[in-house]
Amino acid sequence: MSPQALADPASIAPVAFSTEAFDAAVMKTYGRFAIALERGEGSRVWDTEGRSYLDFVAGIATCTLGHAHPVMTSAVSQQIQKLHHVSNLYYIPEQGALAAWLVEHSCADRAFFCNSGAEANEGAIKLARKYAHTVLGIDEPVILTAHASFHGRTLATITATGQPKYQKNFSPLVPGFGYIPYNDTAALEATIARLETNGPRVAAIMLEALQGEGGVRPGDRAYFQRVREICDDRGILLILDEVQVGVGRTGQLWGYENLGIEPDIFTSAKGLGGGIPIGALLCKAKCNVFEPGDHASTYGGNPFACGVAMAVCQTVGAPGFLDNVRDRGEQLRTGLKALAVQYPNLIAEVRGWGLINGLVLKEDAGLSSIDLVKTAMAAGLLLVPAGPQVVRFVPPLIVTAAEIDEALAAITQAIATLQAA
């Protein structure tokens, strides 16, 4: 076929789909549910059989504006027709504009762009280590992270992740990490004291403002304010992983705004591009120690991803947008708490901020998060587990009040079905 023929989109034949062909070609690194999604609009998606679902997974807190949002389709179309990729050997106007927006709308002074949350967290780890060597004079720096945390799937970020199940069979892990209980000030202070018996060792404390994969556990405000004090007193950097909670997910633009503190470094991805891959490492001027050659990313900060992310950020930052996130989050939590009252034998509690919420199942109820997710799927509602006993609700931030009511009706039906069984 000639290049001219290939230039006609109509000449590209659609590929037939089957789960058998898929499984024969794709590595089985996911436990996939038995549906195949082919299109979406707003907060709803359709599978290859034509069935619709209310999407309260949103690519796992990634599709900020839902599916096929006019702002995104316009940004994608315009940018792909203009320029989609060039090297970071040159200035990229879209990258500079996005960095300026993020700096203006956060506590950061500088931004570095990559492709994912794991890469952003890798960058934060490298930045903290260089700061430890060049500013703090620490030869063997330690970064403290929390039990039940999740920071990514690379070797350094699964080491930072305080969950042994993600680390199994991948040893030797990367040295230089220690673990602390989340929201436990006394344990943090004791750990630092033990590590620094013979002098400074702790370069950074890396935490999620709200633990997502660890069970939708919001950070305690008093705890984080004490962490900030400890970091200031000892010269330790505070890194916040905002990959899941940033860009409006909590009802604030950034998760740290719920805690009354500012980090020295924070990371963003997922919702930043609304589903287009992009990650960002952001820092204050004092820890901006990277120099040319220290860090890089071939695709990071390309015109396409930055152009789309800019459209997402401007939409989230528009007047009234975050009001909807807070209002819909409160509506959802109110409904889920009523459900907990109705089924006290199954539901332990409801927790979350904005539009990241967890329904916590009782451990002795004989019911797992996967059980509830599968039953809700049969009722037309897509949800995602956050551990064995927590079901996560992370709809697009454009979700409506009527869609929240529809989701509550579906989860009520699912729980009633399981209760009857």
PDB file of C-alpha atoms in Angstrom, residues 18-135:
ATOM      1  CA  SER A  18     -11.554 -11.096  20.951  1.00  0.00           C
ATOM      2  CA  THR A  19     -10.410 -11.850  24.482  1.00  0.00           C
ATOM      3  CA  GLU A  20      -8.671 -14.981  23.189  1.00  0.00           C
ATOM      4  CA  ALA A  21      -6.517 -13.028  20.722  1.00  0.00           C
ATOM      5  CA  PHE A  22      -5.843 -10.405  23.376  1.00  0.00           C
ATOM      6  CA  ASP A  23      -4.672 -12.955  25.952  1.00  0.00           C
ATOM      7  CA  ALA A  24      -2.518 -14.687  23.356  1.00  0.00           C
ATOM      8  CA  ALA A  25      -0.545 -11.503  22.681  1.00  0.00           C
ATOM      9  CA  VAL A  26      -0.584  -9.408  25.877  1.00  0.00           C
ATOM     10  CA  MET A  27       1.379 -10.176  29.048  1.00  0.00           C
ATOM     11  CA  LYS A  28      -0.933 -11.097  31.907  1.00  0.00           C
ATOM     12  CA  THR A  29       0.137  -8.437  34.371  1.00  0.00           C
ATOM     13  CA  TYR A  30      -3.448  -7.449  35.206  1.00  0.00           C
ATOM     14  CA  GLY A  31      -6.385  -9.358  36.596  1.00  0.00           C
ATOM     15  CA  ARG A  32      -8.878  -8.053  34.056  1.00  0.00           C
ATOM     16  CA  PHE A  33     -12.645  -8.007  34.450  1.00  0.00           C
ATOM     17  CA  ALA A  34     -14.504  -9.749  31.635  1.00  0.00           C
ATOM     18  CA  ILE A  35     -15.672  -6.682  29.720  1.00  0.00           C
ATOM     19  CA  ALA A  36     -14.061  -4.743  26.876  1.00  0.00           C
ATOM     20  CA  LEU A  37     -14.776  -1.008  26.742  1.00  0.00           C
ATOM     21  CA  GLU A  38     -14.880   0.699  23.354  1.00  0.00           C
ATOM     22  CA  ARG A  39     -16.294   4.214  23.800  1.00  0.00           C
ATOM     23  CA  GLY A  40     -17.295   6.777  26.381  1.00  0.00           C
ATOM     24  CA  GLU A  41     -19.077  10.072  26.851  1.00  0.00           C
ATOM     25  CA  GLY A  42     -19.037  12.151  30.014  1.00  0.00           C
ATOM     26  CA  SER A  43     -19.251   9.841  33.018  1.00  0.00           C
ATOM     27  CA  ARG A  44     -20.489   6.866  31.012  1.00  0.00           C
ATOM     28  CA  VAL A  45     -18.768   4.144  28.962  1.00  0.00           C
ATOM     29  CA  TRP A  46     -20.002   1.382  26.656  1.00  0.00           C
ATOM     30  CA  ASP A  47     -18.583  -2.092  26.131  1.00  0.00           C
ATOM     31  CA  THR A  48     -18.234  -4.045  22.884  1.00  0.00           C
ATOM     32  CA  GLU A  49     -21.628  -5.665  23.543  1.00  0.00           C
ATOM     33  CA  GLY A  50     -23.338  -2.269  23.635  1.00  0.00           C
ATOM     34  CA  ARG A  51     -23.981  -2.219  27.387  1.00  0.00           C
ATOM     35  CA  SER A  52     -23.511   1.083  29.202  1.00  0.00           C
ATOM     36  CA  TYR A  53     -21.864   1.620  32.586  1.00  0.00           C
ATOM     37  CA  LEU A  54     -21.563   4.578  34.899  1.00  0.00           C
ATOM     38  CA  ASP A  55     -17.794   5.005  35.158  1.00  0.00           C
ATOM     39  CA  PHE A  56     -16.737   5.644  38.755  1.00  0.00           C
ATOM     40  CA  VAL A  57     -13.214   4.430  38.018  1.00  0.00           C
ATOM     41  CA  ALA A  58     -12.288   7.109  35.461  1.00  0.00           C
ATOM     42  CA  GLY A  59      -9.089   5.326  34.484  1.00  0.00           C
ATOM     43  CA  ILE A  60      -8.316   5.104  38.233  1.00  0.00           C
ATOM     44  CA  ALA A  61      -8.742   8.803  39.060  1.00  0.00           C
ATOM     45  CA  THR A  62      -7.304   9.860  35.707  1.00  0.00           C
ATOM     46  CA  CYS A  63     -10.125  10.972  33.372  1.00  0.00           C
ATOM     47  CA  THR A  64     -10.584  14.345  35.067  1.00  0.00           C
ATOM     48  CA  LEU A  65     -13.095  15.627  32.509  1.00  0.00           C
ATOM     49  CA  GLY A  66     -14.628  12.247  31.787  1.00  0.00           C
ATOM     50  CA  HIS A  67     -14.782  10.864  28.255  1.00  0.00           C
ATOM     51  CA  ALA A  68     -14.930  12.795  24.979  1.00  0.00           C
ATOM     52  CA  HIS A  69     -15.193  16.134  26.761  1.00  0.00           C
ATOM     53  CA  PRO A  70     -15.359  18.985  24.210  1.00  0.00           C
ATOM     54  CA  VAL A  71     -12.414  20.794  25.841  1.00  0.00           C
ATOM     55  CA  MET A  72     -10.218  17.735  25.485  1.00  0.00           C
ATOM     56  CA  THR A  73     -11.326  16.716  22.003  1.00  0.00           C
ATOM     57  CA  SER A  74     -10.676  20.248  20.819  1.00  0.00           C
ATOM     58  CA  ALA A  75      -7.267  20.455  22.514  1.00  0.00           C
ATOM     59  CA  VAL A  76      -6.228  17.039  21.175  1.00  0.00           C
ATOM     60  CA  SER A  77      -7.326  17.880  17.636  1.00  0.00           C
ATOM     61  CA  GLN A  78      -5.745  21.318  17.554  1.00  0.00           C
ATOM     62  CA  GLN A  79      -2.426  20.265  19.044  1.00  0.00           C
ATOM     63  CA  ILE A  80      -1.967  17.090  16.969  1.00  0.00           C
ATOM     64  CA  GLN A  81      -2.498  19.172  13.809  1.00  0.00           C
ATOM     65  CA  LYS A  82       0.053  21.732  14.978  1.00  0.00           C
ATOM     66  CA  LEU A  83       3.000  19.867  16.574  1.00  0.00           C
ATOM     67  CA  HIS A  84       2.960  16.731  18.695  1.00  0.00           C
ATOM     68  CA  HIS A  85       6.589  15.968  19.570  1.00  0.00           C
ATOM     69  CA  VAL A  86      10.014  17.560  19.463  1.00  0.00           C
ATOM     70  CA  SER A  87      13.092  17.063  21.589  1.00  0.00           C
ATOM     71  CA  ASN A  88      13.774  18.905  24.842  1.00  0.00           C
ATOM     72  CA  LEU A  89      16.922  20.118  23.098  1.00  0.00           C
ATOM     73  CA  TYR A  90      14.684  23.015  22.074  1.00  0.00           C
ATOM     74  CA  TYR A  91      12.325  25.363  23.867  1.00  0.00           C
ATOM     75  CA  ILE A  92       8.745  24.064  23.807  1.00  0.00           C
ATOM     76  CA  PRO A  93       6.177  26.880  24.244  1.00  0.00           C
ATOM     77  CA  GLU A  94       3.393  24.547  25.435  1.00  0.00           C
ATOM     78  CA  GLN A  95       5.682  23.123  28.118  1.00  0.00           C
ATOM     79  CA  GLY A  96       6.637  26.584  29.341  1.00  0.00           C
ATOM     80  CA  ALA A  97       2.996  27.679  29.489  1.00  0.00           C
ATOM     81  CA  LEU A  98       1.957  24.603  31.493  1.00  0.00           C
ATOM     82  CA  ALA A  99       4.888  24.989  33.885  1.00  0.00           C
ATOM     83  CA  ALA A 100       3.988  28.649  34.435  1.00  0.00           C
ATOM     84  CA  TRP A 101       0.357  27.735  35.156  1.00  0.00           C
ATOM     85  CA  LEU A 102       1.350  25.061  37.669  1.00  0.00           C
ATOM     86  CA  VAL A 103       3.811  27.354  39.413  1.00  0.00           C
ATOM     87  CA  GLU A 104       1.253  30.162  39.575  1.00  0.00           C
ATOM     88  CA  HIS A 105      -1.390  27.835  41.019  1.00  0.00           C
ATOM     89  CA  SER A 106       0.738  25.972  43.580  1.00  0.00           C
ATOM     90  CA  CYS A 107       3.516  26.447  46.098  1.00  0.00           C
ATOM     91  CA  ALA A 108       6.155  25.296  43.571  1.00  0.00           C
ATOM     92  CA  ASP A 109       8.753  27.409  41.805  1.00  0.00           C
ATOM     93  CA  ARG A 110       9.902  24.972  39.106  1.00  0.00           C
ATOM     94  CA  ALA A 111       8.484  22.035  37.123  1.00  0.00           C
ATOM     95  CA  PHE A 112       9.966  19.039  35.315  1.00  0.00           C
ATOM     96  CA  PHE A 113       7.772  16.965  32.991  1.00  0.00           C
ATOM     97  CA  CYS A 114       7.764  13.229  32.359  1.00  0.00           C
ATOM     98  CA  ASN A 115       5.189  10.603  31.361  1.00  0.00           C
ATOM     99  CA  SER A 116       3.734   9.040  34.503  1.00  0.00           C
ATOM    100  CA  GLY A 117       3.387   9.156  38.253  1.00  0.00           C
ATOM    101  CA  ALA A 118       6.098   6.563  38.762  1.00  0.00           C
ATOM    102  CA  GLU A 119       8.519   8.652  36.706  1.00  0.00           C
ATOM    103  CA  ALA A 120       7.583  11.799  38.614  1.00  0.00           C
ATOM    104  CA  ASN A 121       8.246  10.006  41.899  1.00  0.00           C
ATOM    105  CA  GLU A 122      11.555   8.646  40.553  1.00  0.00           C
ATOM    106  CA  GLY A 123      12.510  12.229  39.781  1.00  0.00           C
ATOM    107  CA  ALA A 124      11.544  13.326  43.293  1.00  0.00           C
ATOM    108  CA  ILE A 125      13.699  10.559  44.790  1.00  0.00           C
ATOM    109  CA  LYS A 126      16.680  11.549  42.649  1.00  0.00           C
ATOM    110  CA  LEU A 127      16.197  15.228  43.483  1.00  0.00           C
ATOM    111  CA  ALA A 128      16.061  14.474  47.215  1.00  0.00           C
ATOM    112  CA  ARG A 129      19.192  12.317  47.026  1.00  0.00           C
ATOM    113  CA  LYS A 130      21.170  14.977  45.174  1.00  0.00           C
ATOM    114  CA  TYR A 131      19.985  17.585  47.679  1.00  0.00           C
ATOM    115  CA  ALA A 132      21.134  15.322  50.508  1.00  0.00           C
ATOM    116  CA  HIS A 133      24.610  14.925  48.992  1.00  0.00           C
ATOM    117  CA  THR A 134      25.168  18.484  47.804  1.00  0.00           C
ATOM    118  CA  VAL A 135      23.312  20.572  50.401  1.00  0.00           C
TER     119      VAL A 135
END
